[in-house]
Amino acid sequence: MSMTPYIPYLATIKEVKELTDDTKNFRVEFDDPKLREGWTFKPGQFVEVSAFGFGEVPISIASSPTLQGCFELAIRDSGRVTAAFQSMKSGDKIGVRGPYGNWWPYDKLRGENITIIAGGIGLAACSNVLRYMIDKKAGYGDVQLLYGAVIPRKLVFRDEYEAWREAGVDVHITVDQRVGDWRGNVGLVTWLFNDQPAPELEKVEIPSDAKVFVCGPAVMIHFCCLDLVELGFKQEDIYVNLEGHMKCGVGKCGHCNIGPKYVCRDGPIFTYAQKRMLERYQTTR
Ligand SMILES: Cc1cc2nc3c(=O)[nH]c(=O)nc-3n(C[C@H](O)[C@H](O)[C@H](O)COP(=O)(O)OP(=O)(O)OC[C@H]3O[C@@H](n4cnc5c(N)ncnc54)[C@H](O)[C@@H]3O)c2cc1C
Ligand code: FES
């Protein structure tokens, strides 16, 4: 069965895991067996998921395509539809259409050192490529993850950091504020590598030839890219995930349009050079 990009297909939630007090991880399977076996995506793409009676939202596919027969979504309660997902349980039905958008340039960057910098729920938008590179480790150089959240209990995928380290990823975690018995880094994720004096944090060196993937809140992406450029990284070697306001996800409704681009169709992943070009349209609108 081939998929029509405009139609949501029935899928079943197979497992729900609490990631934080406002974010849950859902393992999902399509109901149609042929779709379940044949459906695939590239790391970085997203799906439009519907909570029946509430609406539809774009959500990054958090798992790697190397996980077959099912996929995972990490959904944070940000409003009407995403809140409806928080009370869903195993066995509940949802609608899924996609995959949509472009993907991290994992295929053309084989053999390269890759650094992922993520903030908050943004890790869900690049955990797909991180997991993919772990599964295909021989194809890549050094893989590094710099991840930060506001407070320790907002860190997502906490039970996986050790396994990622064991798989050879150079993992560095930080939180903006120390809370409870947190013994790790304290400071913004950019402080891990910029020249900000930060006594409570262990500085990290990003390999100078690394290609850098950045995902997180807009303000974090903005300052992260400025710091990376100041360190000497080329704008073309920095890739960002832009989460514009989307409706259709397929380049038809115009909600996500910026200048000549539709974020849903031409993105959501752009180089920093492309992001700078798009910002000119946003300020002149
Ligand atoms: C490509 C893409 C991938 C995404 N991946 C994930 C993911 O993996 N996990 C996850 O939890 N969320 C993800 N999001 C964000 C998610 O789609 C929004 O949180 C969701 O659409 C909000 O809908 P709602 O009905 O729950 O909230 P609403 O009630 O519609 O809105 C609540 C508030 O959020 C604002 N808002 C609505 N949509 C967006 C948006 N797209 N970006 C920023 N603010 C918005 C509204 O203006 C309002 O202030 C992604 C968004 C995009 C575009
Ligand atoms: S979301 Fe409709 S055109 Fe991009």
XYZ file of N, CA, C and O in Angstrom, residues 41-46 60-67 72 102-110 112-118 122-137 139-145 157 160 164 167 169 211-215 239-241 269:
272
model
N 11.359 6.968 6.312
C 11.574 8.414 6.336
C 13.072 8.649 6.465
O 13.844 7.709 6.656
N 13.470 9.914 6.348
C 14.892 10.259 6.527
C 15.022 11.024 7.848
O 14.120 11.793 8.203
N 16.152 10.863 8.542
C 16.300 11.503 9.848
C 16.213 13.032 9.734
O 17.014 13.648 9.026
N 15.243 13.613 10.423
C 15.037 15.070 10.367
C 13.671 15.420 9.808
O 13.212 16.549 9.954
N 13.017 14.434 9.174
C 11.684 14.710 8.622
C 10.641 14.715 9.746
O 10.895 14.245 10.856
N 9.466 15.249 9.437
C 8.401 15.315 10.426
C 7.124 14.691 9.865
O 7.027 14.440 8.654
N 8.332 16.207 14.836
C 9.522 15.538 14.289
C 9.480 14.056 14.628
O 9.035 13.682 15.720
N 9.988 13.238 13.738
C 10.097 11.810 14.044
C 11.386 11.656 14.852
O 12.486 11.920 14.347
N 11.243 11.294 16.127
C 12.392 11.288 17.041
C 13.269 10.057 16.872
O 14.459 10.079 17.196
N 12.691 8.977 16.369
C 13.464 7.736 16.229
C 14.246 7.751 14.922
O 14.052 8.619 14.075
N 15.104 6.740 14.783
C 15.892 6.599 13.548
C 15.159 5.654 12.593
O 14.474 4.725 13.042
N 15.325 5.851 11.285
C 14.694 4.900 10.352
C 15.259 3.492 10.477
O 14.668 2.544 9.943
N 16.355 3.333 11.216
C 16.882 1.984 11.428
C 15.965 1.174 12.357
O 16.069 -0.048 12.408
N 15.113 1.872 13.105
C 14.088 1.183 13.899
C 12.933 0.898 12.951
O 12.299 1.821 12.454
N 8.916 6.755 16.649
C 8.655 7.402 17.933
C 8.512 8.909 17.781
O 9.177 9.527 16.935
N 12.534 18.266 4.450
C 13.855 17.730 4.098
C 14.477 17.082 5.342
O 13.796 16.851 6.340
N 15.758 16.789 5.290
C 16.365 16.006 6.367
C 17.774 16.502 6.618
O 18.352 17.245 5.824
N 18.317 16.089 7.770
C 19.717 16.415 8.077
C 20.579 15.810 6.958
O 20.264 14.710 6.486
N 21.651 16.475 6.551
C 22.431 15.982 5.401
C 23.332 14.804 5.776
O 24.526 14.785 5.505
N 22.721 13.806 6.433
C 23.467 12.664 6.970
C 24.130 11.867 5.859
O 25.181 11.245 6.046
N 23.518 11.886 4.660
C 24.039 11.060 3.571
C 25.249 11.707 2.911
O 26.204 11.023 2.584
N 25.220 13.044 2.759
C 26.377 13.670 2.103
C 27.503 14.004 3.082
O 28.550 14.467 2.655
N 27.298 13.770 4.381
C 28.348 14.083 5.363
C 29.006 12.830 5.924
O 29.596 12.855 7.001
N 28.926 11.736 5.190
C 29.563 10.502 5.665
C 31.063 10.727 5.818
O 31.679 11.397 5.002
N 32.470 12.522 8.058
C 32.745 13.810 8.711
C 32.547 13.714 10.225
O 31.792 12.878 10.716
N 33.205 14.648 10.943
C 32.896 14.824 12.365
C 31.610 15.630 12.462
O 31.454 16.639 11.761
N 30.685 15.171 13.298
C 29.385 15.839 13.423
C 29.169 16.247 14.877
O 29.333 15.430 15.788
N 28.791 17.499 15.077
C 28.423 17.963 16.420
C 26.964 18.389 16.396
O 26.556 19.159 15.527
N 26.205 17.866 17.354
C 24.790 18.251 17.489
C 24.668 19.134 18.726
O 25.155 18.774 19.797
N 24.032 20.292 18.555
C 23.792 21.173 19.701
C 22.281 21.340 19.820
O 21.624 21.772 18.872
N 21.736 20.962 20.981
C 20.277 20.976 21.120
C 19.863 21.615 22.433
O 20.596 21.576 23.430
N 13.960 20.449 21.633
C 14.676 20.453 20.344
C 15.473 19.173 20.125
O 15.734 18.790 18.983
N 15.847 18.491 21.201
C 16.612 17.247 21.020
C 15.804 16.216 20.228
O 16.365 15.384 19.518
N 14.465 16.302 20.316
C 13.613 15.353 19.571
C 13.761 15.530 18.063
O 13.514 14.610 17.289
N 14.156 16.729 17.641
C 14.289 16.998 16.209
C 15.645 16.548 15.662
O 15.854 16.548 14.448
N 16.584 16.172 16.561
C 17.872 15.658 16.062
C 18.263 14.333 16.717
O 19.298 13.757 16.357
N 17.425 13.805 17.629
C 17.715 12.479 18.186
C 17.647 11.446 17.063
O 18.332 10.423 17.101
N 16.821 11.731 16.026
C 16.712 10.809 14.885
C 18.069 10.605 14.209
O 18.504 9.475 13.978
N 18.773 11.706 13.930
C 20.048 11.589 13.215
C 21.145 11.080 14.152
O 22.040 10.340 13.740
N 21.056 11.447 15.440
C 22.025 10.939 16.422
C 21.916 9.414 16.496
O 22.914 8.687 16.413
N 20.677 8.939 16.631
C 20.458 7.484 16.727
C 20.875 6.790 15.432
O 21.424 5.687 15.457
N 20.608 7.456 14.313
C 21.001 6.878 13.017
C 22.526 6.731 12.953
O 23.049 5.684 12.563
N 23.240 7.798 13.365
C 24.712 7.746 13.284
C 25.284 6.717 14.252
O 26.305 6.104 13.966
N 24.629 6.526 15.405
C 25.079 5.482 16.331
C 24.938 4.112 15.659
O 25.852 3.289 15.694
N 23.808 3.903 14.993
C 23.575 2.611 14.328
C 24.496 2.408 13.135
O 24.785 1.271 12.757
N 24.940 3.528 12.512
C 25.807 3.430 11.318
C 27.176 4.023 11.639
O 27.775 4.718 10.815
N 27.662 3.770 12.836
C 28.849 4.463 13.369
C 30.039 4.433 12.419
O 30.766 5.435 12.284
N 30.270 4.771 9.487
C 30.178 5.728 8.386
C 30.528 7.155 8.753
O 30.599 8.024 7.880
N 30.757 7.417 10.042
C 30.971 8.801 10.474
C 32.255 8.952 11.268
O 32.813 7.982 11.771
N 32.731 10.204 11.368
C 33.900 10.493 12.207
C 33.447 10.591 13.657
O 32.623 9.796 14.112
N 33.966 11.590 14.378
C 33.577 11.754 15.783
C 32.198 12.401 15.855
O 31.923 13.377 15.158
N 31.355 11.829 16.707
C 30.011 12.392 16.886
C 29.935 12.959 18.304
O 30.325 12.306 19.269
N 29.439 14.201 18.377
C 29.412 14.906 19.655
C 28.007 15.452 19.894
O 27.339 15.874 18.945
N 27.564 15.434 21.146
C 26.260 16.021 21.487
C 26.432 17.012 22.630
O 26.965 16.659 23.687
N 15.003 12.341 27.191
C 15.792 11.135 26.883
C 16.909 10.899 27.919
O 17.989 10.409 27.574
N 18.945 7.690 28.274
C 19.710 7.191 27.122
C 21.130 7.758 27.031
O 21.932 7.279 26.241
N 24.359 6.316 24.885
C 24.941 7.067 23.766
C 26.450 7.212 23.974
O 27.231 7.083 23.040
N 28.161 4.110 23.198
C 28.203 3.889 21.743
C 29.247 4.799 21.075
O 29.362 4.794 19.848
N 29.542 8.296 21.481
C 29.204 9.717 21.306
C 29.786 10.509 22.488
O 29.714 10.072 23.633
N 30.856 19.452 11.161
C 29.614 19.998 10.627
C 28.653 20.015 11.821
O 28.578 19.017 12.561
N 27.970 21.124 12.006
C 27.210 21.298 13.240
C 25.711 21.363 12.956
O 25.274 22.106 12.076
N 24.938 20.550 13.680
C 23.475 20.535 13.568
C 22.911 21.205 14.831
O 23.241 20.776 15.937
N 22.057 22.204 14.642
C 21.525 22.939 15.792
C 19.998 22.865 15.813
O 19.351 23.140 14.798
N 19.414 22.493 16.954
C 17.950 22.496 17.053
C 17.531 22.867 18.465
O 18.149 22.440 19.438
N 23.936 23.687 10.269
C 22.576 23.350 9.813
C 21.619 23.574 10.979
O 21.903 23.143 12.100
N 20.513 24.247 10.711
C 19.555 24.531 11.781
C 18.187 23.966 11.414
O 17.850 23.846 10.234
N 17.424 23.638 12.443
C 16.065 23.150 12.241
C 15.112 24.288 12.592
O 15.086 24.739 13.735
N 14.991 22.023 7.640
C 16.420 22.143 7.896
C 17.064 23.035 6.837
O 16.888 22.811 5.630
